[in-house]
Amino acid sequence: MHLSDMFFFLAFICECLGPTQKMNLFQSVTSALDNTLASDPTAVIFGEDVAFGGVFRCTVGLRDKYGKDRVFNTPLCEQGIVGFGIGVAVAGATAIAEIQFADYIYPAFDQIVNEAAKYRYRSGNLFDCGNLTIRAPWGCVGHGSLYHSQSPEAFFAHCPGIKVVIPRGPVQAKGLLLSCISDKNPCIFFEPKILYRAAVEQVPVEPYTIPLSQAEVLQEGSDVTLVAWGTQIHVMREVANMAQEKLGVSCEVIDLQTILPWDTETVCKSVVKTGRLLISHEAPITGGFAAEISSTVQEECFLNLEAPISRVCGYDTPFPHIFEPFYIPDKWKCLEAIKRMINY
Ligand SMILES: *[C@@H]1O[C@H](CO)[C@@H](O)[C@H](O)[C@H]1NC(C)=O
């Protein structure tokens, strides 16, 4: 999709969906949750501190509006939060769980990968917990250090039976979260926490959905394909401008949006055209999701590749505190990778 097309698309969804309001990302999440609680009487929201609005204010006002039986705090036990959510969803309600930081999702790992993801399969489709959505703030924030900066999407991308989704801004956050909530599979929705208050967009007040497993081409180009998601997509857009200005290189920028199951078609179609691919994420490089994309693309597009596929990612270390600026895959590292690919 061209940039002008994107404005058209935004204008289009806004026109179709009636009034819009200025919202940042956390407010667009609140709006999606508000729409869900209003239209689905079975919907409940639970997690640590959600009743008073949550650390990042995503559930502000919802307990007062819908009552303490529908928006409530849980004990500090992630395994319990997700286990409870599975039960709520299996019993026929819409369960929306919040894990306070993605870094704290690991105690719930067993519940997610061994129970939620397998529930439908092991019951021969008799039961499912597809109405479970797990939200968690994700990614670096400038000062989060090792327990408030992680991007654990690759751990969950290894797990058939769930979906993993990451938005890049307010309009996408609301549409994709509503898609996760109505999807028939358990979904993990990672919210880039550095973007919660970063930008304001005109977001439709009414509910709307953005399809899962569809990447979005944000900018068309002919020399290099840049793939990212969440916060990193904004770095890629800046890198695309720098590559054009400094190197005369034309980049195509793709926001993957859904990590599992991901949109191989859009990415491969682009690489067939450009012959070069750079994938970038904050998570450590080894076993990161870029490795999966790289492997698929070399299988599908081998004869079209003009240079080895590049990954610019976090280092294989715990997420650092004062060294965050050195750790993250910033625009300079990405630009260097583009230069290497072009000169290959
Ligand atoms: C999930 O929610 C949908 C829509 O509210 C409902 O039709 C469906 O029965 C629910 N699934 C389960 C397993 O209860």
mmCIF file of C-alpha atoms and ligand atoms in Angstrom:
data_model
loop_
_atom_site.group_PDB
_atom_site.id
_atom_site.type_symbol
_atom_site.label_atom_id
_atom_site.label_comp_id
_atom_site.label_asym_id
_atom_site.label_seq_id
_atom_site.Cartn_x
_atom_site.Cartn_y
_atom_site.Cartn_z
ATOM 1 C CA MET A 1 0.000 0.000 0.000
ATOM 2 C CA HIS A 2 1.305 3.447 -0.946
ATOM 3 C CA LEU A 3 1.539 6.194 1.658
ATOM 4 C CA SER A 4 -1.169 8.119 -0.156
ATOM 5 C CA ASP A 5 -3.211 4.918 -0.248
ATOM 6 C CA MET A 6 -2.720 4.593 3.476
ATOM 7 C CA PHE A 7 -4.144 8.033 4.125
ATOM 8 C CA PHE A 8 -6.978 7.045 1.855
ATOM 9 C CA PHE A 9 -7.415 3.818 3.819
ATOM 10 C CA LEU A 10 -7.445 5.716 7.119
ATOM 11 C CA ALA A 11 -9.859 8.278 5.733
ATOM 12 C CA PHE A 12 -11.910 5.386 4.395
ATOM 13 C CA ILE A 13 -12.175 3.456 7.658
ATOM 14 C CA CYS A 14 -12.829 6.649 9.541
ATOM 15 C CA GLU A 15 -15.569 7.691 7.132
ATOM 16 C CA CYS A 16 -17.220 4.270 7.207
ATOM 17 C CA LEU A 17 -17.036 3.952 10.938
ATOM 18 C CA GLY A 18 -18.395 7.315 11.893
ATOM 19 C CA PRO A 19 -16.889 9.664 14.407
ATOM 20 C CA THR A 20 -13.224 9.515 15.323
ATOM 21 C CA GLN A 21 -11.387 10.785 18.353
ATOM 22 C CA LYS A 22 -7.786 11.708 18.965
ATOM 23 C CA MET A 23 -6.295 8.736 20.779
ATOM 24 C CA ASN A 24 -2.827 7.559 21.628
ATOM 25 C CA LEU A 25 -2.098 3.829 21.685
ATOM 26 C CA PHE A 26 -3.139 3.148 25.273
ATOM 27 C CA GLN A 27 -6.381 5.055 24.719
ATOM 28 C CA SER A 28 -7.138 3.089 21.556
ATOM 29 C CA VAL A 29 -6.647 -0.118 23.566
ATOM 30 C CA THR A 30 -9.071 1.234 26.190
ATOM 31 C CA SER A 31 -11.523 2.061 23.422
ATOM 32 C CA ALA A 32 -11.355 -1.505 22.033
ATOM 33 C CA LEU A 33 -11.915 -2.941 25.526
ATOM 34 C CA ASP A 34 -14.772 -0.498 26.156
ATOM 35 C CA ASN A 35 -16.459 -1.528 22.868
ATOM 36 C CA THR A 36 -16.091 -5.204 23.816
ATOM 37 C CA LEU A 37 -17.493 -4.830 27.340
ATOM 38 C CA ALA A 38 -20.408 -2.814 25.931
ATOM 39 C CA SER A 39 -21.359 -5.242 23.146
ATOM 40 C CA ASP A 40 -20.518 -8.600 24.771
ATOM 41 C CA PRO A 41 -22.150 -9.102 28.182
ATOM 42 C CA THR A 42 -19.923 -12.136 28.848
ATOM 43 C CA ALA A 43 -16.669 -10.204 28.417
ATOM 44 C CA VAL A 44 -14.448 -9.848 31.486
ATOM 45 C CA ILE A 45 -11.069 -8.181 32.007
ATOM 46 C CA PHE A 46 -8.650 -9.305 34.705
ATOM 47 C CA GLY A 47 -5.019 -9.030 35.698
ATOM 48 C CA GLU A 48 -2.705 -7.287 38.112
ATOM 49 C CA ASP A 49 -3.960 -3.763 38.876
ATOM 50 C CA VAL A 50 -6.404 -3.583 35.941
ATOM 51 C CA ALA A 51 -9.201 -2.475 38.293
ATOM 52 C CA PHE A 52 -7.569 0.877 38.979
ATOM 53 C CA GLY A 53 -6.605 1.328 35.343
ATOM 54 C CA GLY A 54 -3.363 -0.600 35.065
ATOM 55 C CA VAL A 55 0.245 0.552 35.134
ATOM 56 C CA PHE A 56 -0.082 1.968 31.621
ATOM 57 C CA ARG A 57 -3.688 3.227 32.061
ATOM 58 C CA CYS A 58 -5.166 0.892 29.431
ATOM 59 C CA THR A 59 -8.182 -0.061 31.558
ATOM 60 C CA VAL A 60 -8.876 3.373 33.036
ATOM 61 C CA GLY A 61 -12.547 3.951 33.880
ATOM 62 C CA LEU A 62 -13.720 0.486 32.824
ATOM 63 C CA ARG A 63 -14.396 -0.863 36.318
ATOM 64 C CA ASP A 64 -16.481 2.213 37.183
ATOM 65 C CA LYS A 65 -18.406 1.873 33.935
ATOM 66 C CA TYR A 66 -18.964 -1.925 33.896
ATOM 67 C CA GLY A 67 -18.618 -2.969 37.528
ATOM 68 C CA LYS A 68 -16.208 -4.943 39.651
ATOM 69 C CA ASP A 69 -17.539 -8.297 38.450
ATOM 70 C CA ARG A 70 -16.342 -7.563 34.908
ATOM 71 C CA VAL A 71 -13.085 -5.685 35.490
ATOM 72 C CA PHE A 72 -11.139 -7.072 38.429
ATOM 73 C CA ASN A 73 -7.721 -7.617 39.926
ATOM 74 C CA THR A 74 -6.129 -11.019 40.334
ATOM 75 C CA PRO A 75 -3.467 -12.263 42.729
ATOM 76 C CA LEU A 76 0.134 -11.717 41.566
ATOM 77 C CA CYS A 77 0.340 -15.040 39.744
ATOM 78 C CA GLU A 78 0.645 -15.108 35.959
ATOM 79 C CA GLN A 79 0.122 -18.858 35.809
ATOM 80 C CA GLY A 80 -3.124 -18.311 37.706
ATOM 81 C CA ILE A 81 -4.201 -15.423 35.467
ATOM 82 C CA VAL A 82 -3.887 -17.441 32.266
ATOM 83 C CA GLY A 83 -5.206 -20.663 33.844
ATOM 84 C CA PHE A 84 -8.255 -18.743 35.045
ATOM 85 C CA GLY A 85 -8.616 -17.155 31.591
ATOM 86 C CA ILE A 86 -8.627 -20.558 29.911
ATOM 87 C CA GLY A 87 -11.400 -21.694 32.268
ATOM 88 C CA VAL A 88 -13.440 -18.545 31.684
ATOM 89 C CA ALA A 89 -13.144 -18.959 27.903
ATOM 90 C CA VAL A 90 -13.939 -22.685 27.949
ATOM 91 C CA ALA A 91 -17.012 -21.947 30.067
ATOM 92 C CA GLY A 92 -18.319 -19.705 27.269
ATOM 93 C CA ALA A 93 -17.272 -16.179 28.196
ATOM 94 C CA THR A 94 -14.911 -13.740 26.521
ATOM 95 C CA ALA A 95 -11.739 -13.650 28.616
ATOM 96 C CA ILE A 96 -9.306 -10.746 28.343
ATOM 97 C CA ALA A 97 -6.258 -11.223 30.546
ATOM 98 C CA GLU A 98 -3.552 -8.665 31.161
ATOM 99 C CA ILE A 99 0.012 -9.667 31.986
ATOM 100 C CA GLN A 100 1.547 -6.512 33.448
ATOM 101 C CA PHE A 101 4.760 -6.753 31.402
ATOM 102 C CA ALA A 102 5.631 -9.243 28.653
ATOM 103 C CA ASP A 103 8.751 -9.956 30.762
ATOM 104 C CA TYR A 104 6.411 -11.507 33.364
ATOM 105 C CA ILE A 105 4.611 -13.854 30.994
ATOM 106 C CA TYR A 106 7.024 -16.753 31.588
ATOM 107 C CA PRO A 107 5.326 -18.146 34.727
ATOM 108 C CA ALA A 108 2.250 -18.528 32.457
ATOM 109 C CA PHE A 109 4.236 -20.222 29.685
ATOM 110 C CA ASP A 110 3.002 -23.697 30.568
ATOM 111 C CA GLN A 111 -0.636 -22.551 30.667
ATOM 112 C CA ILE A 112 -0.254 -20.853 27.278
ATOM 113 C CA VAL A 113 1.713 -23.418 25.300
ATOM 114 C CA ASN A 114 0.552 -26.643 26.976
ATOM 115 C CA GLU A 115 -3.062 -25.800 27.811
ATOM 116 C CA ALA A 116 -4.470 -22.837 25.851
ATOM 117 C CA ALA A 117 -2.756 -23.739 22.575
ATOM 118 C CA LYS A 118 -3.714 -27.427 22.731
ATOM 119 C CA TYR A 119 -7.203 -27.292 24.208
ATOM 120 C CA ARG A 120 -9.123 -27.622 20.944
ATOM 121 C CA TYR A 121 -6.775 -30.242 19.493
ATOM 122 C CA ARG A 122 -6.714 -32.549 22.490
ATOM 123 C CA SER A 123 -10.484 -32.476 22.925
ATOM 124 C CA GLY A 124 -11.053 -33.331 19.266
ATOM 125 C CA ASN A 125 -12.684 -29.913 18.791
ATOM 126 C CA LEU A 126 -15.226 -30.575 21.569
ATOM 127 C CA PHE A 127 -13.890 -27.698 23.671
ATOM 128 C CA ASP A 128 -11.770 -24.653 22.990
ATOM 129 C CA CYS A 129 -10.516 -21.510 24.675
ATOM 130 C CA GLY A 130 -10.490 -19.424 21.513
ATOM 131 C CA ASN A 131 -12.223 -16.601 23.348
ATOM 132 C CA LEU A 132 -9.126 -15.952 25.423
ATOM 133 C CA THR A 133 -6.971 -12.930 24.611
ATOM 134 C CA ILE A 134 -3.828 -12.143 26.583
ATOM 135 C CA ARG A 135 -2.522 -8.564 26.442
ATOM 136 C CA ALA A 136 0.960 -7.576 27.577
ATOM 137 C CA PRO A 137 3.135 -4.439 27.285
ATOM 138 C CA TRP A 138 6.192 -5.312 25.213
ATOM 139 C CA GLY A 139 9.561 -4.028 24.019
ATOM 140 C CA CYS A 140 12.114 -1.451 25.063
ATOM 141 C CA VAL A 141 11.155 1.846 26.640
ATOM 142 C CA GLY A 142 14.414 3.763 27.136
ATOM 143 C CA HIS A 143 15.049 2.795 30.746
ATOM 144 C CA GLY A 144 13.263 -0.518 31.312
ATOM 145 C CA SER A 145 16.348 -2.623 31.899
ATOM 146 C CA LEU A 146 16.298 -6.398 31.943
ATOM 147 C CA TYR A 147 12.814 -7.029 33.360
ATOM 148 C CA HIS A 148 10.795 -4.349 31.579
ATOM 149 C CA SER A 149 12.152 -4.352 28.028
ATOM 150 C CA GLN A 150 11.820 -7.812 26.567
ATOM 151 C CA SER A 151 10.245 -8.874 23.276
ATOM 152 C CA PRO A 152 9.364 -12.553 23.802
ATOM 153 C CA GLU A 153 7.332 -13.078 20.602
ATOM 154 C CA ALA A 154 9.664 -15.760 19.221
ATOM 155 C CA PHE A 155 9.030 -18.087 22.198
ATOM 156 C CA PHE A 156 5.333 -18.075 21.351
ATOM 157 C CA ALA A 157 5.832 -18.182 17.583
ATOM 158 C CA HIS A 158 7.113 -21.729 18.148
ATOM 159 C CA CYS A 159 3.711 -22.812 19.434
ATOM 160 C CA PRO A 160 0.967 -23.922 17.011
ATOM 161 C CA GLY A 161 -2.542 -23.195 18.289
ATOM 162 C CA ILE A 162 -2.131 -19.573 19.301
ATOM 163 C CA LYS A 163 -1.852 -16.309 17.420
ATOM 164 C CA VAL A 164 0.684 -13.597 18.196
ATOM 165 C CA VAL A 165 -0.035 -10.011 17.178
ATOM 166 C CA ILE A 166 1.880 -6.713 17.599
ATOM 167 C CA PRO A 167 0.504 -3.300 16.498
ATOM 168 C CA ARG A 168 2.546 -0.253 15.422
ATOM 169 C CA GLY A 169 0.163 2.552 16.353
ATOM 170 C CA PRO A 170 -3.246 3.577 17.742
ATOM 171 C CA VAL A 171 -5.392 2.750 14.680
ATOM 172 C CA GLN A 172 -3.790 -0.692 14.280
ATOM 173 C CA ALA A 173 -3.912 -1.406 18.026
ATOM 174 C CA LYS A 174 -7.672 -1.042 18.229
ATOM 175 C CA GLY A 175 -8.477 -2.913 15.003
ATOM 176 C CA LEU A 176 -6.053 -5.760 15.669
ATOM 177 C CA LEU A 177 -7.034 -6.127 19.340
ATOM 178 C CA LEU A 178 -10.710 -6.407 18.377
ATOM 179 C CA SER A 179 -9.707 -9.052 15.808
ATOM 180 C CA CYS A 180 -7.830 -10.971 18.511
ATOM 181 C CA ILE A 181 -10.790 -10.797 20.869
ATOM 182 C CA SER A 182 -13.208 -12.140 18.242
ATOM 183 C CA ASP A 183 -10.760 -14.675 16.784
ATOM 184 C CA LYS A 184 -11.600 -18.320 17.440
ATOM 185 C CA ASN A 185 -8.102 -19.065 18.734
ATOM 186 C CA PRO A 186 -6.324 -17.862 21.854
ATOM 187 C CA CYS A 187 -4.313 -14.772 20.968
ATOM 188 C CA ILE A 188 -1.394 -12.980 22.540
ATOM 189 C CA PHE A 189 -1.457 -9.247 21.876
ATOM 190 C CA PHE A 190 1.847 -7.524 22.616
ATOM 191 C CA GLU A 191 1.593 -3.739 23.023
ATOM 192 C CA PRO A 192 4.797 -1.737 22.336
ATOM 193 C CA LYS A 193 4.972 0.180 25.600
ATOM 194 C CA ILE A 194 7.199 2.955 24.269
ATOM 195 C CA LEU A 195 4.416 3.785 21.809
ATOM 196 C CA TYR A 196 1.600 4.022 24.392
ATOM 197 C CA ARG A 197 1.953 7.806 24.559
ATOM 198 C CA ALA A 198 4.208 8.416 21.554
ATOM 199 C CA ALA A 199 1.678 9.514 18.955
ATOM 200 C CA VAL A 200 -1.947 10.505 18.643
ATOM 201 C CA GLU A 201 -4.138 9.500 15.698
ATOM 202 C CA GLN A 202 -7.757 9.918 14.722
ATOM 203 C CA VAL A 203 -9.215 6.571 15.793
ATOM 204 C CA PRO A 204 -12.825 5.529 15.114
ATOM 205 C CA VAL A 205 -14.887 5.433 18.302
ATOM 206 C CA GLU A 206 -16.986 2.556 16.975
ATOM 207 C CA PRO A 207 -15.558 -0.979 16.795
ATOM 208 C CA TYR A 208 -13.719 -2.119 13.629
ATOM 209 C CA THR A 209 -11.316 -4.930 12.868
ATOM 210 C CA ILE A 210 -8.063 -5.257 10.939
ATOM 211 C CA PRO A 211 -7.480 -8.780 9.577
ATOM 212 C CA LEU A 212 -4.923 -10.977 11.354
ATOM 213 C CA SER A 213 -2.092 -12.670 9.459
ATOM 214 C CA GLN A 214 -1.953 -9.842 6.924
ATOM 215 C CA ALA A 215 1.192 -7.780 6.673
ATOM 216 C CA GLU A 216 0.885 -4.207 5.500
ATOM 217 C CA VAL A 217 3.155 -2.654 2.881
ATOM 218 C CA LEU A 218 3.692 0.854 4.263
ATOM 219 C CA GLN A 219 5.969 2.062 1.518
ATOM 220 C CA GLU A 220 6.730 0.605 -1.876
ATOM 221 C CA GLY A 221 10.305 0.343 -3.119
ATOM 222 C CA SER A 222 12.450 -1.524 -5.611
ATOM 223 C CA ASP A 223 15.885 -2.269 -4.069
ATOM 224 C CA VAL A 224 15.503 -3.635 -0.529
ATOM 225 C CA THR A 225 12.608 -5.045 1.517
ATOM 226 C CA LEU A 226 12.586 -3.999 5.183
ATOM 227 C CA VAL A 227 10.456 -6.146 7.504
ATOM 228 C CA ALA A 228 9.681 -5.313 11.128
ATOM 229 C CA TRP A 229 6.797 -5.009 13.584
ATOM 230 C CA GLY A 230 5.792 -2.839 16.536
ATOM 231 C CA THR A 231 8.280 -0.154 17.548
ATOM 232 C CA GLN A 232 10.915 -1.248 15.049
ATOM 233 C CA ILE A 233 8.685 -0.435 12.083
ATOM 234 C CA HIS A 234 9.133 3.257 12.914
ATOM 235 C CA VAL A 235 12.915 2.804 12.846
ATOM 236 C CA MET A 236 12.567 1.075 9.456
ATOM 237 C CA ARG A 237 10.587 3.965 8.027
ATOM 238 C CA GLU A 238 13.297 6.377 9.074
ATOM 239 C CA VAL A 239 15.964 4.049 7.656
ATOM 240 C CA ALA A 240 14.064 3.898 4.356
ATOM 241 C CA ASN A 241 14.203 7.709 4.139
ATOM 242 C CA MET A 242 17.906 7.752 5.018
ATOM 243 C CA ALA A 243 18.678 5.046 2.438
ATOM 244 C CA GLN A 244 16.883 7.082 -0.214
ATOM 245 C CA GLU A 245 18.589 10.353 0.695
ATOM 246 C CA LYS A 246 22.113 9.109 1.457
ATOM 247 C CA LEU A 247 22.426 6.112 -0.868
ATOM 248 C CA GLY A 248 19.723 6.575 -3.483
ATOM 249 C CA VAL A 249 18.366 3.174 -2.431
ATOM 250 C CA SER A 250 14.641 2.541 -2.684
ATOM 251 C CA CYS A 251 13.219 0.517 0.221
ATOM 252 C CA GLU A 252 9.929 -1.292 0.566
ATOM 253 C CA VAL A 253 8.732 -1.231 4.190
ATOM 254 C CA ILE A 254 6.513 -4.036 5.503
ATOM 255 C CA ASP A 255 4.822 -4.163 8.898
ATOM 256 C CA LEU A 256 4.274 -7.861 9.637
ATOM 257 C CA GLN A 257 1.590 -7.106 12.299
ATOM 258 C CA THR A 258 0.873 -10.798 12.993
ATOM 259 C CA ILE A 259 3.882 -12.899 14.006
ATOM 260 C CA LEU A 260 1.983 -16.198 14.117
ATOM 261 C CA PRO A 261 0.707 -17.250 11.639
ATOM 262 C CA TRP A 262 2.668 -14.750 9.561
ATOM 263 C CA ASP A 263 1.975 -13.459 6.063
ATOM 264 C CA THR A 264 4.650 -15.218 3.988
ATOM 265 C CA GLU A 265 2.977 -14.203 0.749
ATOM 266 C CA THR A 266 3.326 -10.432 1.156
ATOM 267 C CA VAL A 267 6.953 -10.729 2.288
ATOM 268 C CA CYS A 268 7.999 -13.180 -0.454
ATOM 269 C CA LYS A 269 6.215 -11.192 -3.155
ATOM 270 C CA SER A 270 8.202 -8.149 -2.098
ATOM 271 C CA VAL A 271 11.554 -9.980 -1.969
ATOM 272 C CA VAL A 272 10.961 -11.447 -5.445
ATOM 273 C CA LYS A 273 10.723 -7.833 -6.606
ATOM 274 C CA THR A 274 13.602 -6.269 -4.613
ATOM 275 C CA GLY A 275 16.008 -9.230 -4.310
ATOM 276 C CA ARG A 276 17.168 -8.074 -0.868
ATOM 277 C CA LEU A 277 15.706 -8.486 2.616
ATOM 278 C CA LEU A 278 16.513 -6.887 5.949
ATOM 279 C CA ILE A 279 14.604 -8.073 9.014
ATOM 280 C CA SER A 280 14.995 -6.232 12.287
ATOM 281 C CA HIS A 281 13.762 -6.819 15.828
ATOM 282 C CA GLU A 282 14.784 -5.878 19.359
ATOM 283 C CA ALA A 283 14.802 -9.452 20.651
ATOM 284 C CA PRO A 284 18.155 -11.304 20.649
ATOM 285 C CA ILE A 285 19.231 -12.502 17.217
ATOM 286 C CA THR A 286 19.677 -16.201 18.016
ATOM 287 C CA GLY A 287 16.408 -18.030 17.504
ATOM 288 C CA GLY A 288 14.592 -14.731 17.004
ATOM 289 C CA PHE A 289 11.656 -14.509 14.615
ATOM 290 C CA ALA A 290 13.865 -12.961 11.923
ATOM 291 C CA ALA A 291 15.545 -16.369 11.624
ATOM 292 C CA GLU A 292 12.237 -17.969 10.718
ATOM 293 C CA ILE A 293 11.441 -15.319 8.119
ATOM 294 C CA SER A 294 14.943 -15.600 6.685
ATOM 295 C CA SER A 295 14.690 -19.366 6.356
ATOM 296 C CA THR A 296 11.308 -19.243 4.622
ATOM 297 C CA VAL A 297 12.369 -16.487 2.247
ATOM 298 C CA GLN A 298 15.532 -18.285 1.147
ATOM 299 C CA GLU A 299 13.433 -21.378 0.439
ATOM 300 C CA GLU A 300 10.825 -19.460 -1.524
ATOM 301 C CA CYS A 301 12.925 -16.755 -3.196
ATOM 302 C CA PHE A 302 16.408 -18.266 -3.550
ATOM 303 C CA LEU A 303 16.817 -17.460 -7.239
ATOM 304 C CA ASN A 304 15.615 -13.882 -6.736
ATOM 305 C CA LEU A 305 18.089 -13.005 -3.980
ATOM 306 C CA GLU A 306 20.860 -10.550 -4.910
ATOM 307 C CA ALA A 307 22.527 -10.641 -1.476
ATOM 308 C CA PRO A 308 22.399 -12.709 1.714
ATOM 309 C CA ILE A 309 19.382 -11.902 3.898
ATOM 310 C CA SER A 310 20.342 -9.528 6.735
ATOM 311 C CA ARG A 311 19.187 -9.579 10.328
ATOM 312 C CA VAL A 312 19.746 -6.562 12.563
ATOM 313 C CA CYS A 313 18.542 -7.539 16.027
ATOM 314 C CA GLY A 314 19.306 -7.335 19.724
ATOM 315 C CA TYR A 315 22.502 -8.974 20.971
ATOM 316 C CA ASP A 316 22.525 -12.359 22.690
ATOM 317 C CA THR A 317 22.668 -10.829 26.164
ATOM 318 C CA PRO A 318 20.113 -9.913 28.797
ATOM 319 C CA PHE A 319 18.499 -6.570 27.949
ATOM 320 C CA PRO A 320 20.855 -3.934 29.396
ATOM 321 C CA HIS A 321 20.010 -0.797 31.361
ATOM 322 C CA ILE A 322 22.429 2.063 30.609
ATOM 323 C CA PHE A 323 23.602 0.291 27.452
ATOM 324 C CA GLU A 324 20.142 0.184 25.881
ATOM 325 C CA PRO A 325 21.128 2.657 23.125
ATOM 326 C CA PHE A 326 23.978 0.306 22.124
ATOM 327 C CA TYR A 327 21.810 -2.791 22.345
ATOM 328 C CA ILE A 328 18.841 -1.805 20.215
ATOM 329 C CA PRO A 329 18.911 -2.280 16.424
ATOM 330 C CA ASP A 330 19.002 1.429 15.664
ATOM 331 C CA LYS A 331 18.791 3.216 12.334
ATOM 332 C CA TRP A 332 22.589 3.354 11.904
ATOM 333 C CA LYS A 333 23.007 -0.412 12.248
ATOM 334 C CA CYS A 334 20.141 -0.948 9.812
ATOM 335 C CA LEU A 335 21.579 1.540 7.310
ATOM 336 C CA GLU A 336 24.957 -0.256 7.469
ATOM 337 C CA ALA A 337 23.217 -3.539 6.700
ATOM 338 C CA ILE A 338 21.529 -1.964 3.677
ATOM 339 C CA LYS A 339 24.898 -0.676 2.430
ATOM 340 C CA ARG A 340 26.407 -4.164 2.784
ATOM 341 C CA MET A 341 23.546 -5.730 0.852
ATOM 342 C CA ILE A 342 23.691 -3.170 -1.937
ATOM 343 C CA ASN A 343 27.493 -3.539 -2.261
ATOM 344 C CA TYR A 344 27.466 -7.310 -2.047
HETATM 345 C C1 LIG B 1 -16.842 -17.543 21.911
HETATM 346 O O1 LIG B 1 -17.564 -16.360 21.693
HETATM 347 C C2 LIG B 1 -18.483 -16.464 20.617
HETATM 348 C C3 LIG B 1 -19.046 -15.061 20.401
HETATM 349 O O2 LIG B 1 -19.455 -14.473 21.604
HETATM 350 C C4 LIG B 1 -19.524 -17.508 20.947
HETATM 351 O O3 LIG B 1 -20.433 -17.626 19.876
HETATM 352 C C5 LIG B 1 -18.822 -18.837 21.184
HETATM 353 O O4 LIG B 1 -19.751 -19.819 21.581
HETATM 354 C C6 LIG B 1 -17.755 -18.707 22.252
HETATM 355 N N1 LIG B 1 -16.963 -19.941 22.346
HETATM 356 C C7 LIG B 1 -17.026 -20.743 23.401
HETATM 357 C C8 LIG B 1 -16.173 -21.957 23.344
HETATM 358 O O5 LIG B 1 -17.748 -20.558 24.339
#
